XYZ file of C-alpha atoms in Angstrom:
736
model
C -3.381 -1.863 32.929
C -3.523 -2.378 29.116
C -1.895 -5.775 28.435
C -2.939 -5.908 24.710
C 0.093 -6.941 22.533
C 0.562 -7.450 18.812
C 2.940 -9.756 17.013
C 3.555 -11.078 13.526
C 4.040 -14.735 13.149
C 5.834 -16.070 9.931
C 4.040 -19.352 9.078
C 5.448 -22.284 7.177
C 3.631 -25.272 5.771
C 0.473 -23.587 4.421
C -0.543 -24.721 1.028
C -3.933 -23.326 0.182
C -6.896 -21.235 1.422
C -8.078 -24.088 3.672
C -4.827 -24.136 5.411
C -5.062 -20.395 6.285
C -8.639 -20.661 7.259
C -7.949 -23.532 9.521
C -4.961 -21.868 11.259
C -6.855 -18.600 11.735
C -9.800 -20.388 13.368
C -7.426 -22.335 15.728
C -5.716 -19.071 16.857
C -9.058 -17.169 17.332
C -10.234 -20.065 19.586
C -7.621 -18.971 22.118
C -9.247 -16.620 24.700
C -8.604 -12.983 24.163
C -6.727 -13.611 20.827
C -7.594 -11.917 17.484
C -5.701 -13.235 14.616
C -5.690 -12.715 10.728
C -3.830 -15.156 8.562
C -2.743 -14.112 4.968
C -1.684 -16.908 2.740
C -0.047 -14.466 0.152
C 2.384 -13.160 2.801
C 2.422 -16.386 4.841
C 2.002 -14.302 7.946
C -0.426 -14.316 10.980
C -1.104 -10.976 12.392
C -1.958 -11.517 16.093
C -3.383 -9.340 18.889
C -3.439 -11.174 22.274
C -3.711 -10.414 26.004
C -0.177 -10.685 27.416
C -1.679 -11.439 30.871
C -3.248 -14.818 29.663
C -1.273 -15.779 26.550
C 2.368 -15.397 25.446
C 4.176 -15.758 22.135
C 5.413 -19.361 22.839
C 1.778 -20.430 23.508
C 0.741 -18.911 20.147
C 3.518 -20.755 18.290
C 2.567 -23.970 20.005
C -1.084 -23.482 18.810
C 0.256 -23.084 15.291
C 2.275 -26.267 15.590
C -0.744 -28.124 17.079
C -2.549 -27.235 13.784
C -0.013 -28.861 11.704
C 2.176 -25.770 10.677
C 5.265 -24.180 12.142
C 5.961 -20.649 13.062
C 8.366 -18.068 14.461
C 8.185 -14.403 15.261
C 8.672 -12.442 11.852
C 12.121 -11.179 11.607
C 13.238 -8.333 9.202
C 12.338 -8.596 5.580
C 15.897 -9.448 4.483
C 16.250 -12.361 6.882
C 12.811 -13.762 5.926
C 13.505 -13.494 2.188
C 16.932 -15.246 2.649
C 15.032 -18.129 4.313
C 12.406 -18.224 1.593
C 15.035 -18.137 -1.175
C 16.909 -21.135 0.498
C 13.605 -23.035 0.731
C 12.827 -22.217 -2.829
C 16.230 -23.569 -4.080
C 15.689 -26.813 -2.044
C 12.275 -27.313 -3.578
C 13.683 -26.584 -7.040
C 16.271 -29.345 -6.663
C 13.501 -31.624 -5.461
C 11.423 -30.762 -8.574
C 14.268 -31.417 -11.028
C 15.031 -34.737 -9.456
C 11.373 -35.620 -9.867
C 11.415 -34.503 -13.428
C 14.497 -36.759 -14.078
C 12.731 -39.734 -12.565
C 9.465 -39.252 -14.511
C 11.174 -38.598 -17.854
C 11.235 -42.211 -19.054
C 7.531 -42.460 -17.986
C 6.759 -39.358 -19.894
C 8.637 -40.547 -22.892
C 6.466 -43.721 -22.867
C 3.311 -41.699 -22.822
C 4.541 -39.283 -25.666
C 5.667 -42.267 -27.924
C 2.225 -43.949 -27.305
C 0.503 -40.817 -28.305
C 2.589 -40.752 -31.517
C 1.718 -44.348 -32.280
C 4.955 -45.927 -31.329
C 4.380 -48.937 -29.075
C 6.922 -48.807 -26.343
C 6.544 -49.889 -22.888
C 8.835 -49.815 -19.912
C 9.038 -52.929 -17.681
C 6.524 -52.694 -14.872
C 9.242 -53.073 -12.248
C 11.147 -50.068 -13.734
C 7.912 -48.010 -13.668
C 7.438 -48.807 -10.036
C 11.048 -48.075 -9.293
C 10.902 -44.725 -10.857
C 7.569 -43.662 -9.401
C 8.047 -44.757 -5.848
C 10.588 -42.077 -4.831
C 8.460 -39.441 -6.342
C 5.377 -40.732 -4.491
C 6.973 -40.995 -1.030
C 9.998 -38.692 -1.218
C 8.965 -35.765 -3.378
C 5.460 -36.139 -2.293
C 6.143 -36.593 1.453
C 4.978 -32.905 2.021
C 1.495 -33.833 0.907
C 1.199 -36.836 3.212
C 2.474 -34.667 6.177
C 0.053 -31.866 5.354
C -2.825 -34.265 4.840
C -2.274 -36.068 8.175
C -1.910 -32.743 10.113
C -5.193 -31.563 8.512
C -7.150 -34.664 9.112
C -5.790 -34.966 12.690
C -7.365 -31.463 13.389
C -10.680 -32.437 11.913
C -10.441 -30.586 8.604
C -9.197 -31.137 5.089
C -7.105 -29.179 2.664
C -5.469 -29.380 -0.679
C -2.821 -31.882 0.647
C -5.753 -34.312 1.263
C -6.795 -34.015 -2.225
C -3.310 -34.570 -3.799
C -2.263 -37.332 -1.262
C -5.690 -39.226 -1.785
C -5.652 -38.870 -5.608
C -2.072 -39.945 -6.147
C -2.121 -42.631 -3.542
C -5.253 -44.059 -5.182
C -3.465 -44.314 -8.552
C -0.223 -45.596 -7.087
C -1.718 -48.236 -4.974
C -4.262 -49.320 -7.754
C -1.151 -49.971 -9.919
C 0.572 -51.829 -7.183
C -2.454 -54.028 -6.716
C -2.622 -54.709 -10.446
C 0.937 -55.895 -10.438
C 0.672 -58.039 -7.255
C -2.519 -59.795 -8.377
C -1.449 -60.048 -11.927
C -4.661 -58.260 -12.993
C -4.767 -57.646 -16.870
C -5.234 -53.861 -16.419
C -3.142 -50.863 -17.355
C -0.957 -49.402 -14.521
C -1.004 -45.742 -13.597
C 2.477 -45.257 -11.992
C 3.163 -42.496 -14.521
C 0.035 -40.635 -13.639
C 0.686 -40.589 -9.974
C 4.351 -39.621 -10.367
C 3.653 -36.955 -13.060
C 0.760 -35.594 -10.988
C 3.004 -34.958 -7.993
C 5.685 -33.464 -10.182
C 3.136 -31.034 -11.825
C 1.827 -29.958 -8.422
C 5.427 -29.274 -7.293
C 5.893 -27.153 -10.527
C 2.774 -25.253 -9.686
C 4.175 -24.647 -6.206
C 7.351 -23.356 -7.582
C 5.693 -21.038 -10.037
C 3.381 -19.816 -7.291
C 6.265 -19.040 -4.943
C 8.019 -17.239 -7.673
C 4.916 -15.145 -8.486
C 4.361 -14.346 -4.821
C 7.979 -13.173 -4.655
C 7.262 -10.802 -7.570
C 4.164 -9.580 -5.733
C 6.359 -8.324 -2.785
C 9.039 -6.682 -4.954
C 7.575 -3.232 -4.043
C 8.195 -3.959 -0.380
C 11.687 -5.242 -1.158
C 12.575 -2.198 -3.061
C 11.687 0.038 -0.078
C 14.089 -1.899 2.077
C 16.794 -1.565 -0.590
C 16.469 2.250 -0.510
C 18.041 2.335 3.079
C 21.597 3.761 2.715
C 24.275 1.595 4.409
C 26.895 4.187 5.333
C 26.734 7.514 7.087
C 29.571 10.245 7.264
C 29.446 11.288 10.851
C 31.232 14.204 12.699
C 32.726 12.824 15.899
C 35.536 14.564 17.827
C 36.199 16.902 14.936
C 36.551 14.101 12.352
C 34.380 12.708 9.687
C 33.971 8.900 10.172
C 32.175 6.417 7.861
C 29.853 4.275 10.184
C 26.961 2.015 9.513
C 23.716 3.993 9.197
C 22.173 1.846 11.739
C 24.688 3.141 14.393
C 23.559 6.832 13.915
C 22.164 8.316 17.082
C 19.673 11.142 17.418
C 21.257 14.642 17.437
C 24.429 13.422 15.808
C 25.779 15.556 12.977
C 26.607 14.096 9.551
C 27.386 15.342 5.995
C 25.844 14.058 2.850
C 27.718 14.491 -0.429
C 26.217 15.062 -3.884
C 24.717 11.833 -5.347
C 24.480 10.150 -1.924
C 21.384 8.738 -0.213
C 20.522 10.482 3.110
C 20.900 7.853 5.999
C 18.277 9.043 8.464
C 15.589 11.733 8.985
C 17.431 14.964 9.723
C 17.273 18.720 9.643
C 19.724 20.639 7.558
C 22.150 22.778 9.338
C 24.267 24.122 6.495
C 24.398 24.003 2.782
C 21.934 24.207 -0.123
C 20.973 21.388 -2.410
C 18.122 19.779 -4.179
C 16.731 16.325 -2.873
C 14.956 13.749 -4.917
C 12.160 12.563 -2.668
C 10.257 10.639 -5.233
C 10.709 7.246 -3.478
C 8.681 8.595 -0.574
C 6.295 11.033 -2.077
C 5.873 9.990 -5.695
C 6.917 13.504 -6.670
C 9.352 13.442 -9.561
C 10.713 17.060 -9.252
C 13.561 17.455 -6.724
C 12.912 19.569 -3.679
C 15.196 22.507 -2.890
C 16.653 22.202 0.646
C 18.482 24.799 2.869
C 19.091 25.447 6.485
C 16.231 24.330 8.823
C 14.538 22.218 6.164
C 13.747 18.552 6.808
C 15.245 15.593 4.767
C 14.369 12.045 4.997
C 16.097 8.752 5.087
C 16.599 7.049 1.635
C 16.054 10.309 -0.290
C 18.693 11.354 -2.674
C 20.984 14.371 -2.351
C 21.582 15.591 -5.948
C 23.625 18.610 -5.924
C 25.381 20.364 -3.055
C 27.002 19.121 0.209
C 24.735 19.448 3.150
C 25.530 19.155 6.844
C 22.596 17.679 8.799
C 21.506 16.802 12.333
C 19.772 13.433 12.839
C 16.266 13.709 14.414
C 14.854 10.206 13.760
C 16.878 7.011 13.364
C 16.228 3.298 12.922
C 12.639 2.221 13.235
C 11.665 5.838 13.880
C 12.316 7.238 10.359
C 9.648 8.101 7.794
C 10.825 5.189 5.713
C 10.543 2.643 8.507
C 6.896 4.014 9.132
C 6.076 3.592 5.414
C 7.454 -0.123 5.424
C 5.396 -0.837 8.595
C 2.247 0.533 7.106
C 2.777 -1.416 3.762
C 3.370 -4.702 5.668
C 0.276 -3.998 7.717
C -1.899 -3.316 4.735
C -0.474 -6.365 2.816
C -1.209 -8.678 5.880
C -4.858 -7.381 6.287
C -7.973 -8.820 4.651
C -10.413 -7.115 2.296
C -14.097 -7.763 3.139
C -14.541 -9.289 -0.472
C -12.354 -12.153 0.765
C -15.018 -13.299 3.219
C -16.882 -15.159 0.495
C -13.738 -16.954 -0.652
C -12.922 -17.897 2.965
C -16.417 -19.356 3.527
C -16.245 -21.434 0.311
C -12.741 -22.705 1.027
C -13.818 -23.918 4.481
C -16.345 -26.398 2.930
C -14.653 -26.842 -0.538
C -12.386 -29.898 0.224
C -15.168 -32.007 1.935
C -17.584 -31.230 -0.957
C -14.893 -32.365 -3.450
C -14.315 -35.554 -1.546
C -18.010 -36.282 -1.756
C -18.154 -35.418 -5.593
C -15.116 -37.750 -6.041
C -16.961 -40.616 -4.171
C -20.072 -39.960 -6.210
C -18.095 -40.081 -9.477
C -16.533 -43.404 -8.504
C -19.685 -44.932 -7.531
C -21.545 -43.678 -10.634
C -18.942 -45.107 -12.998
C -18.851 -48.383 -11.176
C -22.607 -48.659 -11.295
C -22.676 -47.913 -14.908
C -20.596 -51.148 -15.467
C -17.147 -49.597 -15.993
C -14.052 -51.193 -14.725
C -12.882 -50.615 -11.176
C -9.697 -48.938 -12.424
C -11.530 -46.563 -14.893
C -13.988 -45.478 -12.043
C -11.137 -44.800 -9.700
C -9.035 -42.847 -12.157
C -12.124 -40.619 -12.989
C -12.570 -40.076 -9.262
C -8.932 -39.226 -8.986
C -9.258 -36.765 -11.785
C -11.952 -34.913 -9.726
C -9.802 -34.839 -6.577
C -6.746 -33.448 -8.333
C -8.441 -30.766 -10.596
C -10.438 -29.244 -7.661
C -7.901 -27.250 -5.502
C -8.854 -24.237 -3.330
C -5.477 -22.589 -3.997
C -6.643 -20.245 -6.665
C -9.688 -19.228 -4.704
C -7.498 -18.470 -1.673
C -4.996 -16.413 -3.648
C -7.383 -14.412 -5.588
C -7.803 -11.518 -3.214
C -4.595 -11.369 -1.046
C -2.168 -11.354 -4.065
C -3.957 -8.431 -5.573
C -3.852 -6.562 -2.287
C -0.095 -7.260 -1.883
C 0.693 -5.959 -5.404
C -1.758 -2.893 -5.104
C -0.533 -1.735 -1.741
C 3.103 -2.086 -2.740
C 2.489 -0.229 -5.974
C 0.570 2.554 -4.101
C 3.560 2.905 -1.678
C 5.917 3.644 -4.532
C 3.364 6.355 -5.744
C 3.339 7.982 -2.324
C -0.015 6.532 -1.337
C 0.149 4.684 2.013
C -2.928 2.396 2.519
C -3.559 1.458 6.115
C -5.517 -1.702 5.442
C -7.199 -3.727 2.696
C -10.702 -2.828 3.843
C -9.978 0.898 3.201
C -8.653 -0.025 -0.314
C -11.827 -1.859 -0.958
C -14.187 0.781 0.392
C -12.559 3.548 -1.641
C -14.046 2.247 -4.797
C -17.532 2.672 -3.479
C -17.199 6.363 -2.746
C -19.872 8.684 -4.146
C -19.308 11.793 -1.951
C -15.935 13.370 -1.217
C -15.678 15.976 1.364
C -12.614 18.305 1.166
C -11.064 20.599 3.835
C -10.106 23.831 2.171
C -6.895 24.933 4.019
C -3.800 22.819 3.414
C -5.951 20.326 1.289
C -7.275 22.306 -1.777
C -4.903 25.199 -0.934
C -1.242 25.347 -0.029
C -2.026 25.948 3.537
C -0.061 29.142 3.975
C -0.438 32.714 2.581
C 1.358 33.815 -0.427
C 1.721 37.353 -1.800
C -0.462 37.704 -4.820
C -0.823 41.437 -5.637
C 1.230 44.638 -5.137
C -0.838 47.780 -5.539
C 1.143 50.960 -5.216
C -0.761 54.320 -4.732
C -0.087 57.288 -6.828
C 3.415 58.634 -6.354
C 4.839 55.288 -5.376
C 6.187 52.305 -7.473
C 6.111 48.586 -7.064
C 9.701 48.301 -6.057
C 9.422 51.089 -3.434
C 6.289 49.523 -1.815
C 7.856 46.086 -1.651
C 11.068 47.401 -0.279
C 9.528 49.209 2.597
C 7.204 46.446 3.409
C 9.962 43.865 3.458
C 12.133 46.069 5.853
C 9.241 46.101 8.265
C 8.268 42.497 7.946
C 11.698 41.120 8.490
C 11.441 41.422 12.224
C 8.065 39.859 12.577
C 6.887 36.235 12.812
C 3.412 36.874 11.679
C 2.412 34.430 8.798
C 1.741 37.384 6.493
C 5.107 38.865 7.388
C 6.781 35.604 6.671
C 5.164 35.342 3.203
C 6.124 38.886 2.481
C 9.774 38.285 3.416
C 9.881 35.210 1.413
C 8.455 36.840 -1.707
C 10.907 39.871 -1.382
C 13.829 37.474 -1.135
C 12.768 35.610 -4.250
C 12.652 39.005 -6.007
C 16.163 39.754 -4.886
C 15.135 42.593 -2.590
C 17.524 43.328 0.356
C 15.592 44.944 3.199
C 16.875 48.138 4.754
C 17.759 48.455 8.282
C 14.942 49.571 10.662
C 15.119 51.545 13.858
C 12.587 51.928 16.656
C 10.648 48.782 15.487
C 7.307 48.223 17.065
C 4.808 45.406 16.686
C 1.128 45.447 17.935
C 0.105 41.892 17.842
C -2.599 41.197 15.317
C -2.618 44.748 14.067
C 0.490 46.058 12.381
C 4.075 47.237 12.458
C 5.867 50.501 12.691
C 9.525 51.551 12.279
C 11.908 54.249 11.243
C 13.616 53.761 7.993
C 16.219 56.529 7.161
C 14.528 59.535 8.780
C 10.953 58.587 8.127
C 8.465 56.667 10.109
C 6.594 53.841 8.257
C 3.495 51.693 9.062
C 2.529 48.337 7.801
C -0.741 46.717 8.860
C -4.438 46.034 8.363
C -6.544 48.780 6.705
C -8.225 49.569 10.117
C -4.729 49.877 11.781
C -3.406 52.222 9.069
C -6.613 54.343 9.255
C -6.253 54.645 13.025
C -2.594 55.702 12.833
C -2.869 58.383 10.017
C -2.862 61.841 11.478
C -5.492 63.088 8.989
C -9.095 64.026 9.354
C -11.226 60.851 9.298
C -12.828 61.726 6.017
C -9.505 62.269 4.210
C -7.863 59.255 5.708
C -10.869 57.021 4.744
C -10.640 58.372 1.053
C -6.943 57.266 0.843
C -7.776 53.819 2.312
C -10.630 53.217 0.032
C -8.708 54.402 -2.934
C -5.710 52.069 -2.225
C -7.312 48.958 -0.831
C -9.268 47.757 -3.873
C -12.746 46.329 -2.967
C -12.496 43.566 -5.589
C -9.511 42.091 -3.793
C -11.564 41.755 -0.547
C -14.385 40.228 -2.570
C -12.022 37.513 -3.753
C -11.380 36.687 -0.107
C -7.864 37.984 0.010
C -6.161 39.392 3.157
C -4.967 42.997 2.587
C -2.284 44.919 4.437
C -1.264 48.576 3.730
C 1.879 50.494 3.795
C 1.988 54.149 4.820
C 4.707 56.869 5.379
C 3.702 59.617 7.752
C 0.216 60.671 6.617
C 0.548 59.081 3.117
C -0.670 55.634 1.998
C 1.976 54.065 -0.177
C -0.139 51.161 -1.358
C -1.750 47.896 -0.642
C -0.375 44.247 -0.605
C -2.770 41.336 -1.003
C -2.262 37.795 0.222
C -4.222 34.576 -0.397
C -3.995 30.943 0.632
C -3.414 29.828 -3.034
C -5.051 26.821 -4.668
C -2.614 23.951 -5.114
C -1.622 23.736 -8.809
C -3.361 20.322 -9.284
C -6.627 20.964 -7.243
C -8.746 22.174 -10.180
C -7.637 19.235 -12.402
C -8.303 16.757 -9.568
C -11.872 18.044 -8.812
C -12.538 17.868 -12.581
C -11.359 14.213 -12.591
C -13.338 13.353 -9.382
C -16.520 14.719 -11.243
C -15.627 12.620 -14.180
C -15.547 9.510 -11.906
C -18.983 10.313 -10.737
C -18.025 11.542 -7.315
C -19.824 14.463 -5.649
C -17.248 17.016 -4.310
C -18.064 19.245 -1.270
C -15.787 21.661 0.300
C -15.802 22.569 4.042
C -14.141 25.813 5.205
C -13.928 27.649 8.473
C -13.314 30.877 6.309
C -15.759 33.535 5.574
C -18.284 33.268 2.725
C -16.263 35.387 0.348
C -13.054 33.408 0.802
C -14.738 30.068 0.662
C -16.783 31.129 -2.519
C -13.629 32.392 -4.194
C -11.669 29.205 -3.594
C -14.561 26.925 -4.494
C -14.934 28.810 -7.867
C -11.377 28.465 -8.640
C -11.302 24.841 -7.878
C -14.469 24.248 -9.857
C -16.488 23.002 -6.783
C -20.226 23.769 -6.880
C -20.942 22.717 -3.266
C -19.191 24.329 -0.351
C -19.992 25.282 3.304
C -18.395 28.403 4.741
C -17.783 29.311 8.524
C -17.803 25.542 9.588
C -16.536 25.212 13.038
C -14.026 22.381 13.647
C -16.398 20.456 15.873
C -19.070 20.642 13.025
C -17.038 18.977 10.314
C -17.688 15.407 11.657
C -21.455 16.163 11.764
C -21.534 17.175 8.165
C -19.687 14.020 7.211
C -22.261 12.110 9.459
C -25.228 13.845 7.712
C -24.052 12.607 4.222
C -23.669 9.007 5.566
C -27.141 9.077 7.099
C -28.492 9.803 3.642
C -26.975 6.435 2.452
C -23.930 7.978 0.943
C -20.393 6.439 1.024
C -18.425 9.289 2.175
C -14.593 10.009 1.794
C -13.004 12.865 3.768
C -9.724 14.662 2.807
C -7.989 16.820 5.535
C -4.690 17.750 7.057
C -5.217 19.440 10.456
C -5.837 18.436 13.992
C -9.377 19.838 13.625
C -9.856 17.522 10.702
C -9.271 14.274 12.874
C -12.934 13.810 14.113
C -14.259 14.215 10.582
C -11.491 11.846 9.162
C -12.636 9.258 11.802
C -16.253 9.730 10.901
C -15.685 9.063 7.203
C -16.139 5.701 5.477
C -12.715 6.287 3.878
C -10.426 9.086 5.056
C -7.283 10.706 3.355
C -4.684 12.685 5.183
C -2.127 15.007 3.518
C 1.457 14.237 4.881
C 2.078 17.808 5.411
C -0.734 17.760 8.058
C -0.575 16.791 11.748
C 0.309 13.420 13.065
C -3.139 13.149 14.626
C -4.766 13.557 11.250
C -2.496 11.017 9.758
C -3.173 8.576 12.600
C -6.964 8.953 12.030
C -6.693 8.402 8.333
C -7.177 5.111 6.290
C -4.886 6.490 3.485
C -1.924 8.923 3.876
C -0.919 10.968 0.823
C 2.937 11.396 0.928
C 2.738 13.852 -2.053
C 0.626 16.748 -0.769
C -1.564 16.822 -3.854
C -5.209 16.291 -4.339
C -4.449 14.235 -7.514
C -3.236 11.537 -5.288
C -6.718 11.108 -3.969
C -7.933 10.543 -7.509
C -5.195 8.029 -8.007
C -6.003 6.157 -4.782
C -9.554 5.903 -5.793
C -8.676 4.793 -9.176
C -6.339 2.183 -7.794
C -9.128 0.815 -5.497
C -11.368 0.450 -8.624
C -8.659 -1.181 -10.600
C -7.868 -3.503 -7.799
C -11.362 -4.503 -7.015
C -11.840 -5.269 -10.788
C -8.798 -7.532 -10.691
C -9.921 -9.295 -7.477
C -13.409 -9.993 -9.086
C -11.618 -11.245 -12.263
C -9.447 -13.692 -10.050
C -12.462 -14.926 -8.204
C -14.462 -15.489 -11.435
C -11.432 -17.363 -12.830
C -11.126 -19.535 -9.685
C -14.879 -20.254 -9.595
C -15.142 -20.780 -13.350
C -12.165 -23.090 -13.261
C -13.738 -25.459 -10.682
C -17.225 -25.163 -12.165
C -15.994 -26.264 -15.502
C -13.182 -28.549 -14.455
C -14.949 -30.743 -11.920
C -17.769 -31.851 -14.279
C -15.305 -32.579 -17.148
C -13.274 -34.645 -14.845
C -16.373 -36.566 -13.465
C -17.539 -37.527 -16.897
C -14.049 -38.869 -17.854
C -12.883 -36.223 -20.174
C -9.777 -35.279 -18.098
C -7.208 -37.835 -17.198
C -5.245 -37.293 -13.891
C -2.183 -35.968 -15.566
C -4.062 -33.190 -17.485
C -6.046 -32.410 -14.385
C -3.023 -32.024 -12.352
C -1.539 -29.684 -14.822
C -4.581 -27.607 -15.024
C -4.743 -27.417 -11.168
C -1.248 -26.383 -11.066
C -1.642 -23.561 -13.519
C -4.918 -22.218 -12.029
C -2.988 -20.669 -8.985
C -0.291 -19.300 -11.367
C -2.801 -17.829 -13.692
C -4.560 -15.912 -10.717
C -1.354 -14.613 -9.363
C -0.092 -13.592 -12.905
C -3.402 -11.730 -13.306
C -2.814 -9.820 -9.941
C 0.706 -9.118 -11.025
C -0.647 -6.975 -13.928
C -1.488 -4.312 -11.317
C 2.245 -3.487 -11.271
C 1.574 -1.707 -14.507
C -0.792 0.683 -12.880
C 0.360 4.287 -12.763
C -0.900 7.179 -10.548
C -2.987 9.865 -12.073
C -0.130 12.417 -11.672
C 2.240 10.297 -13.671
C -0.419 9.489 -16.346
C -0.916 13.237 -16.785
C 2.926 13.836 -17.112
C 3.192 11.129 -19.785
C 0.292 12.508 -21.819
C 1.396 16.228 -21.623
């Protein structure tokens, strides 16, 4: 019996990368527990064995580590709690600012050459509440960290500010003729609080994409119950219930249209800006916008089963995951604080040995403590991932986890399935070729009349084309269908045939040579060489003409392949079709490498063969037969129009069935990885430069504290620039 469970825990009390690393280690020490802790989302994603561990035990383990946790609630509830906490911390910050203002005024006047000094007792009175009330969180965090045998940012802040505060108290008590540093300790704590507020605000902006997805959900549905239209909460809709959607309203749940015609804006799900025409039997999705006519629908998926809910879950999952590049930051964060403590001690001893005053040596050591903070290092990767995955979701690109986003930028080979990926995935009428004595209108009219009663894919394509041309099919009597061959029926007083060239040749009551001549004349060999499917129409012994069909190339496929080549990616097409069809599609798409007549079970082997040559391979597909190849690839992309199995096997799902979305996903991966590297560089450079400057006495604690507070903000702000990224499809629209 499978007892593996999964839960998301919302964590409170984490302040830096060392905190998240400590908590992750503590959870993973529990038998049969696998946990990933993300400081940007402040969540722990935990998989555990329900037979040996339960959720209360996991929460208790979190509390033993010095933090608090609860099972993550819906986004709105968590946001409300965070907003309330943010307001509380903002009040605390402004009170601290009010208390330190006289101390700051004294510092500013001294800098301007005006000698003004507050009484020592007043400095102590102003600094003490800041130190032990506003700064209480740092003492609590430091104690919890040290109690668990580790150290974090709280240890650095508590130790540094306490050293300055208690040194000042000692100078006052023992009447030492030294300057006091009450303003330094109080200002430092206030600056750290400011940094935390700015950091929280920036984190909130990073998750705006997810918040926007939640806001898309309509609140009201107009339901048909007992012959009446009732307004009920969208959450109360049940499967199979019938509801109406008026023009300009959002669709409350996933449904199928029963009556009415309209156009629906699905851009919030697919990234496609053009509205989609909807009529009876078409699917519509929750949170999309009905633009024109009134439609009557039947609910097929409600609540957590809607497409929107699935997207939100996938985005949350991706935002909570870790990219492999973060491993380096995690390793450094684990040893960072102890190393800083040692450096601060060395700084103190060195200055004292050099004959400087005890207070000068201590203040320089304090500067080392406060400027070295692992926050920026810990936030460098996850904030970029949160922003990138949220932005991707709005562009109709759903990324399953951060590892897939990172791997995508390494791709050098992209394997494409043909049908449904490069092409539309269904046949469309491309050529009407009437024989001598027949015109195009007559050919289409007869063919449409016979095809209207058939469910064969070519018949469906023929019927759709005739409808688009305004052709009303005539009534057919004595209709017969020979599966896989053709159709026959009586229209008026004549018998007509529709089917493959072989079927027509067999049915014509002519000498074989004469029949073959008519077939060859009407079926143009060039069409067959293009890989098109051909059917013929005959009346009695006369061939009326040929009709050609093809699975047409998606409009953006050629441009996407060209763009992939520009990006240095080798494009290979796999197809189960014959050589002629595969070659024709490859040429149209601008693909030089293709493999035809590939069996479904062999697709994964071809992907593996590229990997065995040291290539990083991506696979794009949409069908059930693509699932093994998608699973074998380093990064897999599934078209949303494809099967659920293909989507489940894929790392990235493309809500807009467009190969250009693959280009966009790879581009976003490259941009995101560049941003992460920039963040890591800034975080490392900040400490590499800041710690030596503090150690040699060029930075006082207040400046060091301000720099430390701004380091995290700068990293998050840099990550937020990813919100300006636009998918390739939109970039093209703006330039055309």
